[in-house]
Amino acid sequence: MGTPSPAQHVLLGDGRRHRPALFTGSHHRCLGSGRALPYSADRGKKSVNRQTLDDLKQQIPLMGYLQAHDWQPARPLSRGRWMGLCPLHQDHKPSFLVDPNKDLFFCYGCGRGGDVIRFAELYHQVKFPQALMLLRQWRGAGPLLQEVARFYGIQLHRHNEAIAYLYQRGIRSPELIEHMRIGYAPGGCLRGWLTQLGHSCSALRQAGLVTGVGYDAYVRRIVFPLEDNLYGRSLSTSAPPHRFLPGSKGGLYCWTQARSHPEVILVEGLFDYALLWQAGFQNVTCSLGTHLNARQFRQLCDGPRTVYLAFDADANGSGQQAAQCLSRSLRERGITARLVWLPDGHDPNSFFVQGGDVRQFQSLLEAAQP
Ligand SMILES: [Zn+2]
């Protein structure tokens, strides 16, 4: 018998046309464009104009939005479509199909699909009106942040003090610098460059990239682009070490890549993440601090897994206390948590910088206690 031919597929059922191939018709029943018209938000209290939605979707191409939320296409298909790991469920084999020409996605694993608005709803786990709000915010700041990241990426290779600092923190591989899109903010040049490109000073101030009096907000900082923010680590000891733009720090760092592993290592800082990734651990993610926001916590709990908490072994014990507290909350949600005990005064970054190797870190993982 075998699989019916495509011609048979079309004739199956009660006379209606079945389409085995996705996106061949105007819309798939799972896709957002199949909604009743007009979109209505909040039980019809406020009706959103169809044209407004179409404009929003046109301004935010799905592929760009996915990639800004660290989705990576794994393999090309015909007609410009791509497959990759699904950012919406724990995916081990690429099952997430993206059609950049139609701005639609569909996942063969979790069966969900739609347009960029539907994706934002599912990814951020919010209702339709909030998804619209997030997308509007992103439309304002997202593309700007992409440009900032690109600019700072170029600056990195022009400033020896930045490369020297990375070297001192153990960051040596070009692949890592590319993977994390590490850049350098020397200060005093971003505003001029962005205004030349046509961005208004007020937009830059609103995004927090420029101070009230018009100076670059990030000065002598190594910068790491986050999904909707920018983390800056100061080279100077006289400035506060950590800096973010106003707004949320976002979800777990590179969660799309980490979540497909049954065992995940969670670290506090991006320099910890960097050295673990460089050492070959692909199952690492970072919460940017010991306090997880609600979305980061939900992400850790979004599937069965073991989480290794490798927070800093600070002298005052705050990292370990935070780890114990988090481990209890995770266990309440049915997630296996293990506490990794680093040597006193160390974090995963300093562990590797001071000569620790993969095998030694592996044995710390094996010794980790519930
Ligand atoms: Zn999926």
Short mmCIF file of C-alpha atoms and ligand atoms in Angstrom, two decimals:
data_model
loop_
_atom_site.label_atom_id
_atom_site.label_comp_id
_atom_site.label_asym_id
_atom_site.label_seq_id
_atom_site.Cartn_x
_atom_site.Cartn_y
_atom_site.Cartn_z
CA MET A 1 0.00 0.00 0.00
CA GLY A 2 2.44 2.65 1.20
CA THR A 3 1.81 6.36 1.33
CA PRO A 4 -0.95 7.67 -0.88
CA SER A 5 0.24 9.84 -3.71
CA PRO A 6 -0.33 13.61 -3.49
CA ALA A 7 -3.15 13.23 -6.01
CA GLN A 8 -4.97 10.78 -3.72
CA HIS A 9 -4.51 13.15 -0.78
CA VAL A 10 -6.36 15.89 -2.56
CA LEU A 11 -9.33 13.59 -3.13
CA LEU A 12 -9.46 12.17 0.39
CA GLY A 13 -12.21 13.12 2.80
CA ASP A 14 -15.66 14.42 2.15
CA GLY A 15 -14.94 16.23 -1.03
CA ARG A 16 -13.08 19.12 0.57
CA ARG A 17 -9.54 19.70 -0.57
CA HIS A 18 -6.89 18.36 1.75
CA ARG A 19 -3.48 19.84 1.38
CA PRO A 20 -0.62 17.67 2.55
CA ALA A 21 1.94 20.36 1.83
CA LEU A 22 1.77 23.35 4.11
CA PHE A 23 1.53 26.90 2.93
CA THR A 24 0.42 25.92 -0.52
CA GLY A 25 -2.96 27.50 -0.04
CA SER A 26 -3.84 30.94 1.16
CA HIS A 27 -3.79 29.77 4.74
CA HIS A 28 -3.56 26.64 6.85
CA ARG A 29 -6.24 26.09 9.46
CA CYS A 30 -3.57 26.40 12.20
CA LEU A 31 -2.27 29.67 10.87
CA GLY A 32 -3.17 33.06 12.24
CA SER A 33 -4.47 34.38 8.97
CA GLY A 34 -7.43 32.02 9.36
CA ARG A 35 -8.89 34.07 12.22
CA ALA A 36 -12.31 35.59 11.95
CA LEU A 37 -12.25 39.18 10.79
CA PRO A 38 -11.62 41.63 12.26
CA TYR A 39 -9.20 40.58 15.00
CA SER A 40 -10.87 41.46 18.21
CA ALA A 41 -8.99 42.16 21.38
CA ASP A 42 -10.34 41.76 24.90
CA ARG A 43 -13.67 40.14 24.02
CA GLY A 44 -14.47 42.75 21.45
CA LYS A 45 -14.19 45.69 23.82
CA LYS A 46 -11.57 47.12 21.56
CA SER A 47 -11.56 45.99 18.01
CA VAL A 48 -8.21 46.09 16.27
CA ASN A 49 -8.31 47.27 12.73
CA ARG A 50 -7.23 44.67 10.17
CA GLN A 51 -5.10 47.19 8.32
CA THR A 52 -3.19 48.09 11.51
CA LEU A 53 -2.37 44.42 12.03
CA ASP A 54 -1.26 43.95 8.45
CA ASP A 55 0.96 47.02 8.78
CA LEU A 56 2.49 45.72 11.99
CA LYS A 57 3.18 42.34 10.39
CA GLN A 58 4.72 43.96 7.37
CA GLN A 59 7.01 46.04 9.55
CA ILE A 60 8.16 43.00 11.54
CA PRO A 61 9.21 40.20 9.20
CA LEU A 62 8.81 36.87 11.01
CA MET A 63 12.33 35.65 10.16
CA GLY A 64 13.95 38.79 11.57
CA TYR A 65 11.90 38.54 14.73
CA LEU A 66 12.75 34.85 15.18
CA GLN A 67 16.45 35.42 14.67
CA ALA A 68 16.44 38.36 17.07
CA HIS A 69 15.06 35.86 19.60
CA ASP A 70 17.98 33.56 18.83
CA TRP A 71 16.26 31.12 16.55
CA GLN A 72 18.64 29.64 14.02
CA PRO A 73 17.63 28.08 10.73
CA ALA A 74 19.09 24.56 10.60
CA ARG A 75 18.41 23.52 7.02
CA PRO A 76 16.95 25.06 3.89
CA LEU A 77 13.89 23.64 2.13
CA SER A 78 12.47 24.44 -1.26
CA ARG A 79 10.91 27.84 -2.09
CA GLY A 80 13.08 29.71 0.43
CA ARG A 81 11.63 27.96 3.46
CA TRP A 82 13.67 26.85 6.49
CA MET A 83 13.55 24.20 9.20
CA GLY A 84 14.97 24.64 12.68
CA LEU A 85 14.47 23.67 16.30
CA CYS A 86 11.11 24.76 17.66
CA PRO A 87 11.43 27.65 20.14
CA LEU A 88 8.01 26.79 21.56
CA HIS A 89 8.58 23.26 22.79
CA GLN A 90 11.45 21.01 23.80
CA ASP A 91 12.69 20.03 20.38
CA HIS A 92 15.50 17.63 19.55
CA LYS A 93 15.15 17.39 15.79
CA PRO A 94 14.29 20.43 13.69
CA SER A 95 10.50 20.42 13.36
CA PHE A 96 9.82 24.15 13.08
CA LEU A 97 9.09 25.31 9.55
CA VAL A 98 9.41 28.96 8.59
CA ASP A 99 8.27 30.48 5.34
CA PRO A 100 9.88 33.93 5.15
CA ASN A 101 8.00 34.77 1.95
CA LYS A 102 4.64 34.26 3.58
CA ASP A 103 5.78 35.27 7.07
CA LEU A 104 4.28 32.11 8.54
CA PHE A 105 5.56 29.30 10.74
CA PHE A 106 4.35 25.82 11.58
CA CYS A 107 5.75 23.26 14.02
CA TYR A 108 5.33 19.57 13.19
CA GLY A 109 6.22 18.74 16.79
CA CYS A 110 3.75 20.81 18.83
CA GLY A 111 1.35 21.45 15.98
CA ARG A 112 1.28 25.20 16.42
CA GLY A 113 1.63 27.75 13.70
CA GLY A 114 0.70 31.19 12.52
CA ASP A 115 2.06 34.64 11.91
CA VAL A 116 4.43 36.83 13.90
CA ILE A 117 1.63 37.92 16.26
CA ARG A 118 0.72 34.32 17.02
CA PHE A 119 4.40 33.57 17.56
CA ALA A 120 4.76 36.45 20.03
CA GLU A 121 1.67 35.22 21.93
CA LEU A 122 3.08 31.70 22.25
CA TYR A 123 6.70 32.62 22.81
CA HIS A 124 6.11 35.27 25.48
CA GLN A 125 3.08 33.34 26.83
CA VAL A 126 0.81 36.36 26.71
CA LYS A 127 -2.64 37.12 25.37
CA PHE A 128 -3.26 38.72 22.00
CA PRO A 129 -3.41 42.40 23.16
CA GLN A 130 -0.15 42.02 25.12
CA ALA A 131 1.49 40.35 22.14
CA LEU A 132 0.55 43.36 20.01
CA MET A 133 1.99 45.68 22.62
CA LEU A 134 5.26 43.72 22.80
CA LEU A 135 5.56 43.73 19.02
CA ARG A 136 4.91 47.47 18.84
CA GLN A 137 7.59 48.07 21.45
CA TRP A 138 9.93 45.78 19.57
CA ARG A 139 9.20 47.55 16.29
CA GLY A 140 10.44 50.72 17.95
CA ALA A 141 13.50 49.40 19.72
CA GLY A 142 14.33 46.00 18.15
CA PRO A 143 15.74 47.07 14.79
CA LEU A 144 17.60 49.89 16.54
CA LEU A 145 19.22 47.39 18.91
CA GLN A 146 20.24 45.21 15.97
CA GLU A 147 22.06 48.19 14.48
CA VAL A 148 23.68 49.02 17.80
CA ALA A 149 24.88 45.43 18.17
CA ARG A 150 26.38 45.51 14.68
CA PHE A 151 28.13 48.81 15.33
CA TYR A 152 29.57 47.67 18.65
CA GLY A 153 30.65 44.39 17.05
CA ILE A 154 32.81 46.35 14.60
CA GLN A 155 34.24 48.49 17.42
CA LEU A 156 35.42 45.41 19.30
CA HIS A 157 38.13 44.70 16.75
CA ARG A 158 39.27 48.31 16.71
CA HIS A 159 40.01 48.58 20.41
CA ASN A 160 42.90 46.69 21.93
CA GLU A 161 41.71 47.32 25.49
CA ALA A 162 38.51 45.40 24.70
CA ILE A 163 40.28 42.40 23.21
CA ALA A 164 42.76 42.43 26.11
CA TYR A 165 39.86 42.40 28.59
CA LEU A 166 38.17 39.48 26.84
CA TYR A 167 41.47 37.62 26.82
CA GLN A 168 41.88 38.22 30.54
CA ARG A 169 38.36 36.81 31.12
CA GLY A 170 39.26 33.73 29.09
CA ILE A 171 37.32 34.58 25.92
CA ARG A 172 39.51 33.60 23.03
CA SER A 173 37.55 31.81 20.36
CA PRO A 174 36.29 33.82 17.38
CA GLU A 175 33.36 31.38 17.13
CA LEU A 176 32.32 32.34 20.66
CA ILE A 177 32.57 36.07 19.91
CA GLU A 178 30.41 35.49 16.86
CA HIS A 179 27.95 33.21 18.67
CA MET A 180 27.37 35.74 21.47
CA ARG A 181 27.75 38.74 19.12
CA ILE A 182 30.12 40.31 21.64
CA GLY A 183 30.88 43.97 21.01
CA TYR A 184 32.58 46.94 22.56
CA ALA A 185 31.15 50.34 23.44
CA PRO A 186 34.08 52.76 23.57
CA GLY A 187 31.72 55.68 24.28
CA GLY A 188 31.44 58.94 22.44
CA CYS A 189 30.65 57.54 18.99
CA LEU A 190 27.28 55.74 18.98
CA ARG A 191 25.05 58.79 19.04
CA GLY A 192 26.79 60.45 16.11
CA TRP A 193 26.65 57.31 14.02
CA LEU A 194 22.99 56.55 14.70
CA THR A 195 21.81 60.11 14.14
CA GLN A 196 23.70 60.05 10.85
CA LEU A 197 21.61 57.02 9.95
CA GLY A 198 18.49 59.03 10.64
CA HIS A 199 17.57 57.95 14.18
CA SER A 200 16.33 60.86 16.23
CA CYS A 201 18.06 61.83 19.47
CA SER A 202 14.79 61.46 21.33
CA ALA A 203 14.40 57.85 20.10
CA LEU A 204 17.93 57.09 21.31
CA ARG A 205 17.21 58.69 24.68
CA GLN A 206 13.97 56.77 24.97
CA ALA A 207 15.77 53.50 24.28
CA GLY A 208 18.30 54.40 26.99
CA LEU A 209 21.24 54.36 24.57
CA VAL A 210 21.94 58.05 25.12
CA THR A 211 21.79 59.90 28.44
CA GLY A 212 19.54 62.88 29.16
CA VAL A 213 22.35 65.29 28.31
CA GLY A 214 23.16 63.47 25.08
CA TYR A 215 26.17 61.28 25.86
CA ASP A 216 26.46 57.59 24.96
CA ALA A 217 25.09 55.59 27.90
CA TYR A 218 27.56 52.74 27.41
CA VAL A 219 31.16 53.85 27.83
CA ARG A 220 34.16 51.46 27.94
CA ARG A 221 31.91 48.44 28.23
CA ILE A 222 31.99 44.99 26.69
CA VAL A 223 28.47 44.57 25.34
CA PHE A 224 26.33 41.49 24.79
CA PRO A 225 23.08 41.85 22.82
CA LEU A 226 20.12 40.17 24.57
CA GLU A 227 16.79 39.45 22.90
CA ASP A 228 15.34 42.88 23.81
CA ASN A 229 18.08 44.51 25.80
CA LEU A 230 21.82 45.14 25.87
CA TYR A 231 24.10 44.08 28.69
CA GLY A 232 27.27 46.07 29.23
CA ARG A 233 30.19 45.04 31.47
CA SER A 234 32.43 47.92 32.49
CA LEU A 235 36.17 47.73 31.92
CA SER A 236 36.64 50.51 34.40
CA THR A 237 36.52 49.74 38.12
CA SER A 238 35.17 53.21 38.90
CA ALA A 239 31.87 52.63 37.03
CA PRO A 240 29.07 50.27 38.12
CA PRO A 241 30.09 46.87 36.68
CA HIS A 242 26.74 45.89 35.13
CA ARG A 243 24.48 47.95 32.94
CA PHE A 244 21.20 47.18 31.14
CA LEU A 245 18.86 49.32 29.10
CA PRO A 246 15.59 50.24 30.83
CA GLY A 247 13.03 47.44 30.62
CA SER A 248 13.13 43.71 31.17
CA LYS A 249 16.31 41.66 30.91
CA GLY A 250 14.18 39.20 28.94
CA GLY A 251 14.17 35.41 29.06
CA LEU A 252 17.00 32.96 29.65
CA TYR A 253 20.03 33.54 27.46
CA CYS A 254 20.07 31.43 24.28
CA TRP A 255 17.26 29.31 25.69
CA THR A 256 16.23 28.00 22.28
CA GLN A 257 19.53 26.17 22.00
CA ALA A 258 19.81 25.05 25.63
CA ARG A 259 16.26 23.75 26.05
CA SER A 260 16.63 20.85 23.64
CA HIS A 261 19.01 19.15 26.12
CA PRO A 262 17.64 16.93 28.89
CA GLU A 263 20.23 18.41 31.27
CA VAL A 264 20.76 22.17 31.42
CA ILE A 265 23.44 24.15 33.27
CA LEU A 266 22.22 27.50 34.60
CA VAL A 267 24.80 30.19 35.41
CA GLU A 268 24.53 33.75 36.74
CA GLY A 269 26.63 35.73 34.32
CA LEU A 270 27.38 35.94 30.62
CA PHE A 271 31.12 35.49 31.21
CA ASP A 272 30.30 32.19 32.94
CA TYR A 273 28.11 31.22 29.99
CA ALA A 274 30.90 32.18 27.60
CA LEU A 275 33.57 29.94 29.09
CA LEU A 276 31.27 26.95 29.43
CA TRP A 277 30.16 27.32 25.83
CA GLN A 278 33.79 27.71 24.74
CA ALA A 279 34.65 24.55 26.67
CA GLY A 280 32.07 22.69 24.58
CA PHE A 281 29.00 22.76 26.85
CA GLN A 282 26.10 23.54 24.51
CA ASN A 283 23.52 22.89 27.23
CA VAL A 284 24.24 26.07 29.14
CA THR A 285 22.01 29.08 29.76
CA CYS A 286 22.25 32.23 31.86
CA SER A 287 19.77 34.13 34.03
CA LEU A 288 21.78 37.40 34.22
CA GLY A 289 21.76 37.52 38.00
CA THR A 290 20.66 35.09 40.69
CA HIS A 291 17.08 36.31 40.66
CA LEU A 292 15.02 34.77 37.87
CA ASN A 293 12.11 36.74 36.48
CA ALA A 294 8.77 34.98 35.98
CA ARG A 295 9.40 34.23 32.33
CA GLN A 296 12.85 32.72 32.99
CA PHE A 297 11.37 30.50 35.68
CA ARG A 298 8.56 29.35 33.36
CA GLN A 299 11.13 28.56 30.70
CA LEU A 300 13.12 26.29 33.04
CA CYS A 301 9.88 24.48 33.86
CA ASP A 302 8.62 24.11 30.29
CA GLY A 303 9.57 20.45 29.99
CA PRO A 304 11.03 17.56 31.96
CA ARG A 305 14.72 18.17 32.58
CA THR A 306 17.52 18.30 35.12
CA VAL A 307 18.84 21.78 35.92
CA TYR A 308 22.38 22.14 37.28
CA LEU A 309 22.62 25.42 39.20
CA ALA A 310 26.19 26.68 38.90
CA PHE A 311 25.95 30.05 40.66
CA ASP A 312 28.94 31.91 42.09
CA ALA A 313 30.52 30.56 45.25
CA ASP A 314 30.74 34.07 46.79
CA ALA A 315 32.36 34.63 50.16
CA ASN A 316 29.02 35.79 51.64
CA GLY A 317 27.20 32.72 50.32
CA SER A 318 24.57 34.76 48.45
CA GLY A 319 24.97 32.81 45.20
CA GLN A 320 24.56 29.45 46.93
CA GLN A 321 21.60 30.70 48.96
CA ALA A 322 19.88 31.89 45.81
CA ALA A 323 20.63 28.53 44.17
CA GLN A 324 19.12 26.59 47.10
CA CYS A 325 16.02 28.75 47.03
CA LEU A 326 15.62 28.30 43.28
CA SER A 327 16.23 24.57 43.54
CA ARG A 328 13.31 24.27 46.01
CA SER A 329 10.99 26.20 43.69
CA LEU A 330 12.03 24.03 40.75
CA ARG A 331 11.42 20.83 42.68
CA GLU A 332 7.93 22.05 43.56
CA ARG A 333 7.30 22.24 39.83
CA GLY A 334 8.59 18.72 39.28
CA ILE A 335 11.95 19.76 37.82
CA THR A 336 15.08 17.97 39.03
CA ALA A 337 17.57 20.52 40.36
CA ARG A 338 21.18 19.92 41.37
CA LEU A 339 23.51 22.35 43.15
CA VAL A 340 27.00 22.56 41.72
CA TRP A 341 29.58 23.43 44.38
CA LEU A 342 32.43 25.41 42.89
CA PRO A 343 35.67 25.93 44.81
CA ASP A 344 35.38 28.84 47.30
CA GLY A 345 35.43 32.27 45.75
CA HIS A 346 34.97 30.95 42.21
CA ASP A 347 32.40 31.29 39.51
CA PRO A 348 32.39 29.14 36.37
CA ASN A 349 34.33 31.87 34.56
CA SER A 350 37.19 32.08 37.06
CA PHE A 351 37.18 28.29 37.38
CA PHE A 352 38.18 27.96 33.73
CA VAL A 353 40.35 31.09 33.64
CA GLN A 354 42.45 29.69 36.48
CA GLY A 355 43.11 26.45 34.72
CA GLY A 356 40.04 24.32 35.39
CA ASP A 357 39.28 21.99 32.49
CA VAL A 358 36.25 20.24 31.03
CA ARG A 359 36.91 17.01 32.89
CA GLN A 360 37.15 18.79 36.23
CA PHE A 361 33.94 20.72 35.59
CA GLN A 362 32.28 17.49 34.51
CA SER A 363 33.19 15.93 37.84
CA LEU A 364 31.68 18.93 39.68
CA LEU A 365 28.46 18.25 37.75
CA GLU A 366 28.60 14.58 38.70
CA ALA A 367 29.10 15.50 42.35
CA ALA A 368 26.21 17.99 42.30
CA GLN A 369 23.66 17.40 45.07
CA PRO A 370 19.89 17.77 44.97
ZN ZN B 1 6.94 23.12 18.45
#
